[in-house]
Short mmCIF file of C-alpha atoms and ligand atoms in Angstrom, two decimals:
data_model
loop_
_atom_site.label_atom_id
_atom_site.label_comp_id
_atom_site.label_asym_id
_atom_site.label_seq_id
_atom_site.Cartn_x
_atom_site.Cartn_y
_atom_site.Cartn_z
CA MET A 1 -6.10 -106.36 86.91
CA LYS A 2 -3.54 -104.55 84.91
CA ILE A 3 -0.70 -105.42 82.35
CA ILE A 4 2.57 -103.47 82.99
CA CYS A 5 4.80 -103.63 79.77
CA ILE A 6 8.41 -102.83 79.52
CA GLY A 7 9.87 -101.22 76.57
CA ARG A 8 13.42 -101.20 75.47
CA ASN A 9 15.10 -103.92 77.63
CA TYR A 10 17.15 -105.84 74.86
CA ALA A 11 20.04 -104.07 73.40
CA ASP A 12 19.48 -105.68 70.06
CA HIS A 13 16.02 -104.66 69.74
CA ILE A 14 16.80 -101.10 70.96
CA LYS A 15 19.53 -101.03 67.94
CA GLU A 16 16.85 -102.09 65.50
CA MET A 17 14.57 -99.26 66.59
CA ASN A 18 17.54 -96.82 66.68
CA ASN A 19 16.63 -95.91 70.43
CA GLU A 20 18.76 -95.12 73.10
CA ILE A 21 19.53 -97.50 76.12
CA PRO A 22 17.61 -96.24 79.12
CA GLU A 23 18.66 -95.44 82.44
CA TYR A 24 15.91 -97.10 84.17
CA PRO A 25 13.02 -99.46 83.18
CA VAL A 26 10.54 -97.62 80.87
CA PHE A 27 6.94 -98.97 81.23
CA PHE A 28 3.47 -98.38 79.73
CA LEU A 29 0.21 -100.03 80.69
CA LYS A 30 -2.42 -102.37 78.97
CA HIS A 31 -5.54 -103.33 80.31
CA GLU A 32 -8.12 -106.18 80.48
CA ASN A 33 -9.55 -105.64 77.00
CA ALA A 34 -6.12 -106.39 75.76
CA ILE A 35 -5.85 -110.04 76.78
CA ILE A 36 -6.41 -112.86 74.54
CA TYR A 37 -6.23 -116.32 76.32
CA ASN A 38 -6.49 -120.00 74.96
CA ASN A 39 -4.82 -119.11 71.59
CA LEU A 40 -7.76 -117.59 70.24
CA PRO A 41 -7.08 -115.57 66.96
CA PHE A 42 -5.92 -112.23 66.67
CA PHE A 43 -7.73 -109.74 64.30
CA ILE A 44 -5.69 -106.84 62.85
CA PRO A 45 -7.60 -103.85 63.84
CA ASP A 46 -8.68 -101.83 60.87
CA PHE A 47 -6.94 -98.36 62.04
CA SER A 48 -3.27 -99.48 61.59
CA ASN A 49 -1.47 -100.66 58.32
CA ASN A 50 1.51 -101.91 60.24
CA VAL A 51 0.95 -103.87 63.22
CA HIS A 52 4.26 -105.85 64.61
CA TYR A 53 4.62 -108.62 67.03
CA GLU A 54 6.82 -108.37 69.69
CA CYS A 55 7.41 -111.77 71.88
CA GLU A 56 8.06 -111.34 75.43
CA LEU A 57 8.47 -113.20 78.70
CA VAL A 58 5.47 -112.38 80.82
CA LEU A 59 5.47 -112.56 84.72
CA ARG A 60 2.21 -113.23 86.67
CA ILE A 61 2.18 -111.50 90.10
CA CYS A 62 1.16 -113.26 93.07
CA LYS A 63 0.92 -110.95 96.01
CA THR A 64 0.09 -107.33 96.73
CA GLY A 65 3.34 -105.24 96.93
CA LYS A 66 4.52 -101.43 97.07
CA ASN A 67 8.08 -100.25 97.14
CA ILE A 68 9.28 -103.94 96.90
CA GLU A 69 13.13 -104.20 97.46
CA GLU A 70 15.24 -106.07 94.62
CA ARG A 71 16.21 -108.69 97.00
CA PHE A 72 12.61 -109.46 97.75
CA ALA A 73 11.16 -109.26 94.26
CA ALA A 74 11.45 -112.69 93.27
CA SER A 75 8.66 -113.65 95.90
CA TYR A 76 6.28 -111.59 94.01
CA PHE A 77 5.86 -113.46 90.86
CA ASP A 78 5.03 -117.22 90.74
CA ALA A 79 4.34 -117.97 87.14
CA ILE A 80 5.73 -117.09 83.63
CA THR A 81 4.62 -117.39 80.00
CA LEU A 82 5.08 -115.66 76.68
CA GLY A 83 3.04 -113.13 75.13
CA ILE A 84 2.65 -110.94 72.05
CA ASP A 85 2.97 -107.44 72.69
CA PHE A 86 1.12 -106.26 69.53
CA THR A 87 2.06 -102.69 68.40
CA ALA A 88 0.38 -100.62 65.77
CA ARG A 89 4.19 -99.18 64.70
CA ASP A 90 2.52 -96.62 62.25
CA ILE A 91 0.33 -95.05 65.04
CA GLN A 92 3.05 -95.42 67.47
CA LYS A 93 5.44 -93.32 65.26
CA ARG A 94 2.84 -90.87 64.90
CA CYS A 95 2.25 -90.64 68.72
CA ILE A 96 6.22 -90.30 69.29
CA GLU A 97 6.20 -87.60 66.71
CA ARG A 98 3.62 -85.59 68.12
CA GLY A 99 4.46 -86.28 71.73
CA GLU A 100 1.16 -88.20 72.32
CA PRO A 101 0.51 -91.04 74.71
CA TRP A 102 0.97 -94.47 73.26
CA GLU A 103 -2.28 -96.12 74.35
CA ILE A 104 -3.75 -96.28 70.98
CA ALA A 105 -0.79 -97.91 69.53
CA LYS A 106 -0.13 -100.34 72.14
CA ALA A 107 -3.19 -100.96 74.53
CA PHE A 108 -5.95 -101.59 71.80
CA ASP A 109 -8.43 -104.46 72.25
CA ASN A 110 -6.72 -107.92 71.95
CA SER A 111 -3.18 -106.55 71.85
CA ALA A 112 -1.81 -108.74 74.55
CA PRO A 113 -2.28 -112.64 73.87
CA MET A 114 -0.80 -114.76 76.66
CA GLY A 115 0.31 -118.29 76.68
CA GLU A 116 -0.01 -121.13 79.13
CA PHE A 117 1.74 -120.11 82.39
CA VAL A 118 4.42 -122.31 83.96
CA PRO A 119 5.09 -122.21 87.55
CA ILE A 120 8.37 -120.23 88.07
CA ALA A 121 9.61 -123.16 90.18
CA GLU A 122 9.33 -125.55 87.04
CA THR A 123 11.56 -123.36 84.97
CA ASN A 124 15.53 -122.58 84.85
CA TYR A 125 14.77 -119.30 86.64
CA PRO A 126 16.74 -117.65 88.18
CA ALA A 127 19.07 -119.11 85.36
CA GLU A 128 18.79 -118.65 81.76
CA LEU A 129 15.32 -118.77 80.17
CA ILE A 130 15.59 -119.14 76.38
CA PHE A 131 12.76 -118.43 74.13
CA ARG A 132 11.79 -117.81 70.56
CA LEU A 133 9.02 -116.99 68.38
CA GLU A 134 8.20 -118.66 64.89
CA LYS A 135 6.10 -116.98 62.20
CA ASN A 136 4.85 -119.51 60.03
CA GLY A 137 7.30 -122.08 61.02
CA ASN A 138 10.24 -119.80 60.64
CA THR A 139 12.09 -118.41 63.66
CA VAL A 140 11.69 -114.55 63.62
CA GLN A 141 12.83 -113.85 67.40
CA ASN A 142 15.21 -115.48 69.65
CA GLY A 143 15.45 -114.40 73.43
CA SER A 144 17.19 -115.10 76.44
CA SER A 145 16.70 -113.56 80.09
CA ASN A 146 20.47 -113.18 80.19
CA ASN A 147 20.21 -110.44 77.59
CA LEU A 148 17.56 -108.52 79.67
CA ILE A 149 18.93 -105.13 80.44
CA PHE A 150 16.67 -104.68 83.51
CA LYS A 151 16.25 -108.27 85.27
CA PHE A 152 12.95 -109.48 86.63
CA GLU A 153 13.67 -108.22 90.16
CA ARG A 154 14.82 -104.68 89.01
CA ILE A 155 11.56 -104.56 86.99
CA VAL A 156 9.24 -105.53 89.97
CA SER A 157 10.96 -103.09 92.14
CA HIS A 158 11.02 -100.34 89.80
CA VAL A 159 7.40 -100.22 89.03
CA SER A 160 6.26 -101.04 92.27
CA LYS A 161 7.67 -97.70 93.33
CA TYR A 162 5.12 -95.91 91.25
CA ILE A 163 2.14 -98.36 91.11
CA THR A 164 1.09 -101.10 93.62
CA LEU A 165 1.28 -104.58 92.01
CA LYS A 166 -1.58 -106.79 92.77
CA THR A 167 -2.13 -110.44 92.59
CA GLY A 168 -3.29 -111.32 88.88
CA ASP A 169 -1.17 -108.33 87.34
CA PHE A 170 1.01 -109.36 84.62
CA ILE A 171 4.16 -107.88 83.62
CA PHE A 172 5.67 -108.17 79.80
CA THR A 173 9.28 -107.83 80.20
CA GLY A 174 10.41 -106.53 76.78
CA THR A 175 11.15 -107.80 73.30
CA PRO A 176 14.45 -109.03 71.68
CA ALA A 177 15.21 -108.06 68.07
CA GLY A 178 13.32 -109.38 65.16
CA VAL A 179 9.99 -107.53 65.37
CA GLY A 180 8.01 -107.28 62.34
CA PRO A 181 4.69 -107.02 60.73
CA VAL A 182 1.73 -109.30 60.77
CA ALA A 183 -0.73 -110.06 57.94
CA PRO A 184 -3.92 -112.15 57.75
CA ASP A 185 -3.45 -116.06 58.04
CA ASP A 186 0.13 -115.59 59.70
CA LEU A 187 0.67 -118.21 62.45
CA LEU A 188 2.74 -116.99 65.61
CA GLU A 189 4.03 -119.55 67.82
CA GLY A 190 6.06 -118.93 71.00
CA TYR A 191 8.49 -121.52 72.54
CA LEU A 192 9.92 -121.23 76.26
CA ALA A 193 12.92 -123.57 76.75
CA GLY A 194 11.56 -125.58 73.54
CA LYS A 195 8.11 -125.99 74.78
CA LYS A 196 5.28 -124.33 73.02
CA LEU A 197 3.16 -122.06 75.11
CA ILE A 198 1.40 -119.74 72.99
CA SER A 199 -0.13 -120.03 69.36
CA VAL A 200 -1.89 -117.17 67.58
CA ARG A 201 -3.50 -117.10 64.10
CA VAL A 202 -3.60 -113.66 62.68
CA LYS A 203 -6.80 -112.88 60.96
MG1 MG B 301 7.08 -104.83 73.73
#
């Protein structure tokens, strides 16, 4: 099992981070230790003073594929949820400045809570998927699959050129604008099409 995370996939988030729009999907990996299920709490790691939430649509891969063509890509994911790509922003900034890999900023333990999966057939897909993240009851991120720079099919096709996708893998598809820091006692709640799929208490 692996978690593939797409970076820089919404123009509004790229703007808030002062980054360039990429020519192709940019991705990095998280691993099994990063997962939190069942709405268990997230503990802020002691090595960072600036951990950010990034709410994202997450695909679940349902069959093995390599060099998947875009026109067949939709048959490789069967369920979707919301996840939080927790990011140690201060460590990430240091990694970027020094040209070091991002794993310690992105792939640390418990950095990828995921909510309850919904069969893709029960969603609006391939039409618009609307989601939002609330922090302590206030909406901090609004997202729509219509605003993805690289759509799900392109992501699946691109990633599978380099890394074989396998049943049970997950793809975080990028975050819209509105990312920000978390503090102890914060409550993060993610809604897809108005239905709450994830709830994470920060400790
Ligand atoms: Mg992200």
